[in-house]
Short mmCIF file of C-alpha atoms in Angstrom, two decimals:
data_model
loop_
_atom_site.label_atom_id
_atom_site.label_comp_id
_atom_site.label_asym_id
_atom_site.label_seq_id
_atom_site.Cartn_x
_atom_site.Cartn_y
_atom_site.Cartn_z
CA MET M 1 29.15 105.37 55.91
CA SER M 2 29.03 102.55 57.92
CA LYS M 3 29.70 102.45 61.80
CA ILE M 4 32.07 100.37 63.70
CA SER M 5 32.61 99.37 67.26
CA VAL M 6 35.79 98.34 68.75
CA TYR M 7 35.74 95.96 71.92
CA ILE M 8 38.81 95.74 74.21
CA ILE M 9 38.78 92.66 76.71
CA ALA M 10 40.94 93.73 79.87
CA TYR M 11 41.85 92.46 83.21
CA ASN M 12 44.30 94.58 85.25
CA GLU M 13 45.94 96.07 82.10
CA ALA M 14 46.77 99.52 83.66
CA GLU M 15 49.97 99.70 81.90
CA LYS M 16 48.80 98.49 78.56
CA VAL M 17 45.14 99.61 78.10
CA ALA M 18 45.70 103.42 77.34
CA ALA M 19 47.99 102.69 74.27
CA THR M 20 45.28 100.40 73.06
CA ILE M 21 42.48 102.58 73.44
CA GLU M 22 44.73 105.39 71.63
CA SER M 23 44.93 103.24 68.68
CA ALA M 24 41.38 102.78 68.17
CA ARG M 25 40.23 106.12 68.88
CA TRP M 26 39.09 106.26 65.23
CA ALA M 27 36.48 103.98 65.79
CA ASP M 28 32.70 105.10 66.25
CA GLU M 29 32.75 103.39 69.57
CA VAL M 30 35.34 101.98 71.86
CA ILE M 31 34.09 99.47 74.73
CA VAL M 32 36.57 98.20 77.08
CA VAL M 33 35.14 94.81 78.71
CA ASP M 34 36.49 94.42 82.06
CA SER M 35 36.12 91.88 84.66
CA TRP M 36 36.44 94.07 87.90
CA SER M 37 40.10 94.94 87.54
CA THR M 38 41.89 96.06 90.61
CA ASP M 39 44.59 98.03 89.14
CA GLY M 40 42.86 101.06 87.85
CA THR M 41 42.23 99.95 84.31
CA PRO M 42 38.27 100.70 83.95
CA GLU M 43 39.19 104.35 85.36
CA ILE M 44 42.14 104.63 82.86
CA ALA M 45 39.27 103.56 80.22
CA ALA M 46 36.43 105.76 81.21
CA LYS M 47 39.08 108.82 81.35
CA LEU M 48 40.13 107.87 77.71
CA GLY M 49 36.32 108.49 76.87
CA ALA M 50 35.75 104.49 76.36
CA LYS M 51 32.68 102.71 77.44
CA VAL M 52 33.38 100.42 80.32
CA VAL M 53 31.23 97.11 80.70
CA GLN M 54 31.99 94.83 83.65
CA VAL M 55 31.35 91.28 82.99
CA GLU M 56 32.15 88.26 85.48
CA PHE M 57 34.62 86.06 83.80
CA LYS M 58 33.39 82.72 83.33
CA GLY M 59 35.72 81.98 80.23
CA PHE M 60 37.28 83.72 77.21
CA GLY M 61 34.32 82.52 74.96
CA ASP M 62 31.40 83.88 76.92
CA LEU M 63 33.46 87.11 77.88
CA ARG M 64 33.71 87.81 74.12
CA ASN M 65 30.13 86.73 73.18
CA GLN M 66 29.31 89.57 76.30
CA ALA M 67 31.31 92.03 74.42
CA ILE M 68 29.66 91.39 71.15
CA ALA M 69 26.31 92.02 72.83
CA ALA M 70 27.45 95.66 74.10
CA CYS M 71 28.82 97.04 70.89
CA SER M 72 26.19 99.06 69.17
CA HIS M 73 27.12 99.12 65.48
CA GLU M 74 27.02 96.93 62.59
CA TRP M 75 30.81 96.48 62.19
CA ILE M 76 32.82 95.11 65.30
CA PHE M 77 36.83 95.05 65.63
CA SER M 78 37.84 93.13 68.34
CA ILE M 79 41.30 94.04 69.92
CA ASP M 80 43.21 92.85 73.07
CA ALA M 81 44.68 95.13 75.57
CA ASP M 82 48.12 94.04 74.56
CA GLU M 83 47.31 94.63 70.67
CA ARG M 84 47.48 97.90 68.74
CA CYS M 85 45.77 98.79 65.61
CA THR M 86 48.21 100.49 63.07
CA PRO M 87 46.97 103.51 60.91
CA GLU M 88 47.30 100.97 57.89
CA VAL M 89 44.88 98.91 59.50
CA GLN M 90 42.78 101.61 60.45
CA ALA M 91 42.60 102.50 56.73
CA GLU M 92 42.09 99.23 55.24
CA ILE M 93 38.95 98.41 57.76
CA ARG M 94 37.52 101.68 56.83
CA SER M 95 37.47 100.45 53.15
CA ILE M 96 36.15 97.32 54.06
CA ILE M 97 33.25 98.24 56.17
CA ASN M 98 32.32 100.85 53.39
CA ASP M 99 32.11 98.41 50.76
CA PRO M 100 28.69 96.79 50.33
CA ALA M 101 30.21 93.82 48.51
CA SER M 102 32.51 93.19 51.30
CA THR M 103 32.51 89.77 52.93
CA ASP M 104 31.36 89.82 56.44
CA VAL M 105 34.17 88.14 58.33
CA TRP M 106 37.84 88.91 58.39
CA GLN M 107 40.64 87.86 60.10
CA VAL M 108 43.81 90.01 61.18
CA PRO M 109 47.41 89.23 61.02
CA ARG M 110 49.64 89.96 64.12
CA ARG M 111 53.26 91.23 64.39
CA ASN M 112 54.55 90.32 67.66
CA TYR M 113 57.15 92.06 69.47
CA PHE M 114 59.06 90.01 72.31
CA MET M 115 62.28 90.86 74.39
CA GLY M 116 62.97 93.93 71.99
CA ARG M 117 62.41 92.43 68.49
CA TRP M 118 59.97 91.53 66.29
CA ILE M 119 59.38 87.70 66.28
CA ARG M 120 59.66 86.53 62.67
CA HIS M 121 59.17 82.85 63.37
CA SER M 122 58.30 80.36 66.30
CA GLY M 123 54.57 80.43 64.88
CA TRP M 124 54.28 83.87 65.76
CA TYR M 125 53.89 85.41 62.44
CA PRO M 126 51.75 86.18 60.68
CA ASN M 127 49.87 85.06 64.08
CA PHE M 128 45.87 84.64 63.52
CA ARG M 129 43.72 84.29 66.48
CA GLN M 130 40.02 84.25 65.90
CA PRO M 131 38.50 86.70 63.31
CA GLN M 132 38.81 90.25 64.72
CA LEU M 133 36.52 92.11 61.89
CA PHE M 134 32.95 91.02 61.61
CA ARG M 135 29.66 91.87 61.09
CA LYS M 136 27.78 91.90 64.52
CA ASP M 137 25.22 89.25 63.43
CA ALA M 138 28.07 87.41 61.17
CA MET M 139 29.83 85.26 64.28
CA ARG M 140 29.69 84.14 67.71
CA TYR M 141 32.58 82.32 70.15
CA ASP M 142 32.23 78.96 71.47
CA LEU M 143 32.12 78.51 75.14
CA LYS M 144 35.53 77.28 75.54
CA PRO M 145 37.55 78.81 78.81
CA VAL M 146 40.51 79.69 76.57
CA HIS M 147 41.76 79.38 73.02
CA GLU M 148 38.16 79.83 72.40
CA GLY M 149 36.69 79.07 68.61
CA TYR M 150 33.89 80.78 66.72
CA VAL M 151 30.95 79.99 64.87
CA LEU M 152 30.15 81.43 61.73
CA GLN M 153 26.88 82.72 61.01
CA THR M 154 27.08 83.70 57.38
CA ASP M 155 27.76 81.57 54.04
CA LYS M 156 30.32 84.04 52.71
CA PRO M 157 33.84 83.21 52.96
CA ILE M 158 36.54 84.81 55.69
CA GLY M 159 38.76 87.51 54.19
CA THR M 160 42.05 88.26 55.20
CA LEU M 161 43.31 91.79 55.88
CA LYS M 162 46.85 92.72 54.06
CA HIS M 163 48.16 94.60 56.88
CA ALA M 164 49.13 93.38 60.58
CA ILE M 165 48.25 95.07 63.88
CA TRP M 166 50.84 94.91 66.62
CA GLN M 167 50.74 92.54 69.80
CA PHE M 168 52.95 93.05 72.85
CA PRO M 169 52.09 90.13 74.60
CA PHE M 170 54.63 89.87 77.43
CA LYS M 171 55.72 92.79 79.28
CA ASN M 172 58.35 90.94 80.92
CA MET M 173 59.62 87.40 82.28
CA ALA M 174 56.86 87.67 85.14
CA GLU M 175 54.41 88.12 82.75
CA VAL M 176 55.27 85.18 80.75
CA MET M 177 54.89 82.74 83.89
CA HIS M 178 51.87 84.37 85.04
CA LYS M 179 50.00 83.86 81.71
CA ALA M 180 51.47 80.10 81.45
CA ASN M 181 50.05 79.62 84.83
CA ARG M 182 46.68 81.06 84.24
CA TYR M 183 46.08 79.66 81.03
CA SER M 184 47.40 76.19 81.87
CA SER M 185 44.96 76.30 84.43
CA LEU M 186 42.11 77.08 82.12
CA GLY M 187 43.54 74.76 79.34
CA ALA M 188 43.31 72.03 81.78
CA GLU M 189 39.89 72.09 82.11
CA LYS M 190 39.62 71.41 78.24
CA ILE M 191 41.31 68.10 78.56
CA VAL M 192 40.63 66.67 82.03
CA HIS M 193 38.42 63.75 80.05
CA LYS M 194 41.34 62.58 78.55
CA LYS M 195 43.52 59.49 79.65
CA ILE M 196 46.86 61.13 81.13
CA SER M 197 49.71 60.29 82.81
CA MET M 198 52.90 62.00 84.03
CA GLY M 199 54.82 60.64 81.00
CA SER M 200 52.00 61.70 78.65
CA ALA M 201 52.36 65.31 80.04
CA LEU M 202 56.05 65.28 79.38
CA THR M 203 55.74 64.18 76.00
CA HIS M 204 53.34 66.83 75.42
CA GLY M 205 55.75 69.49 76.60
CA ILE M 206 58.49 68.13 74.93
CA TRP M 207 56.78 67.91 71.55
CA SER M 208 55.56 71.78 72.07
CA PHE M 209 59.18 72.78 72.53
CA VAL M 210 60.34 70.88 69.68
CA LYS M 211 57.58 72.22 67.17
CA HIS M 212 57.98 75.74 68.12
CA TYR M 213 61.92 75.85 68.23
CA LEU M 214 62.62 73.55 65.21
CA PHE M 215 59.72 73.07 63.02
CA LYS M 216 58.48 76.54 63.26
CA LEU M 217 62.03 77.99 63.31
CA GLY M 218 61.95 79.58 66.42
CA PHE M 219 65.79 79.23 66.37
CA LEU M 220 66.15 81.81 64.04
CA ASP M 221 64.63 84.04 66.62
CA GLY M 222 67.65 83.91 68.80
CA TRP M 223 67.14 83.80 72.61
CA ALA M 224 63.73 85.27 72.21
CA GLY M 225 62.66 81.99 70.14
CA PHE M 226 64.32 79.87 73.11
CA VAL M 227 62.33 81.50 75.65
CA ILE M 228 58.96 81.23 73.59
CA ALA M 229 59.84 77.37 72.83
CA LEU M 230 60.49 77.16 76.51
CA GLY M 231 57.27 78.77 77.72
CA ASN M 232 55.11 76.58 75.58
CA PHE M 233 56.74 73.27 76.97
CA GLU M 234 55.97 74.84 80.60
CA GLY M 235 52.50 75.69 79.63
CA THR M 236 51.83 72.44 78.04
CA PHE M 237 53.53 70.32 80.49
CA TYR M 238 51.57 72.15 83.32
CA ARG M 239 48.43 71.99 81.47
CA TYR M 240 48.41 68.24 81.72
CA VAL M 241 49.84 67.87 85.26
CA LYS M 242 46.87 70.13 86.49
CA ALA M 243 44.05 68.04 84.44
CA LEU M 244 45.95 64.94 86.08
CA GLU M 245 45.59 66.50 89.22
CA MET M 246 41.78 67.23 88.63
CA GLN M 247 41.63 63.55 87.72
CA LYS M 248 43.53 62.08 90.76
CA GLY M 249 41.62 64.43 93.15
CA PRO M 250 41.64 63.16 96.84
CA ALA M 251 44.58 60.41 96.09
CA TRP M 252 46.94 63.69 95.43
CA LYS M 253 46.15 65.36 98.68
CA ALA M 254 47.93 65.58 101.72
CA PRO M 255 46.71 63.14 104.47
CA ALA M 256 44.61 64.29 107.38
CA ALA M 257 47.35 63.63 110.01
CA PRO M 258 50.96 61.99 109.86
CA SER M 259 50.33 58.05 109.77
CA GLY M 260 51.18 56.97 113.56
CA GLY M 261 50.77 60.41 115.01
CA ASN M 262 49.01 59.48 117.98
CA LYS M 263 51.30 56.52 119.04
CA LYS M 264 53.44 56.74 121.95
CA ILE M 265 56.86 56.00 121.95
#
C-alpha cells in the first residue's frame, strides 16, 4: 500500500492545530511546519505525535516548498490549521493513492463555516485553493508571498475529489481583521509595480464587495455574506493603499520637524 505524508502549516494556531492533527492521524506521517509560534503551537503538535519543522517565513510559496521537502512519503496531502479532513475524504484519498492508474495531482473542495453556518455562496463553496493531494515529485509552488500559485511537474490532468474537507477560516471578528491586515500587507508586495491611486484603490475595493455580495450571491448567506463581502472590500482597499504607500515612500512620511518650529514669536 502507498504511504502518505500530511503537512500542516501553522503560526500561532494553538486553538486550532490539535483538531487539525486529530483529523489527519490516519496518515502515515503528520508534519507541522511552524514559523516560530509563540503561543504553544509546536508543543501541542509534538505532544500529539506530529513531527514539527521550524521554517523562517519568507512567504507562503517558499513555506509550502519547504513543507514538501520535509515530507518522507510518495504522496502528500496539504491541510492548513483551519481545515479538517473528514472520514469521507480520508477514505477517498486512500482509494486514490492505492490505485496505480491514479492521476498525480488532485484538487480538494472545501466546505467553509463562518458565523455559525455553512457558507454556500460568496465564492466560498466549492472553495478550491492549490491542489492539496499530489505525488511528491508532481508539483511545486511559486514564490509569491501570498495567494501562491503552483507549477505542475507532470503531464497528467488534475483530478478533483468528490468529497469536501471542512474549513473554519475565522474564529471571530478580531481574526477577520487580523488576517485582512496581514494578507493585505503581503498582497501589496505583489502589486507595488502597478500604477495606483487612492481612486483606483477605492474602485478595486468596491468591485470586490460587489463581486462577492452580488455576483457570487453572498446576499443569500445572510449577514455572514455581508461580512464576507465587506471583509473583501477592506482587504482589497488596504492592499492597494499599502502598495501606494510603498510607492510614495518619503512623500508619505511625517516631516522631521514642524515647519517654522525654530522661529521665535
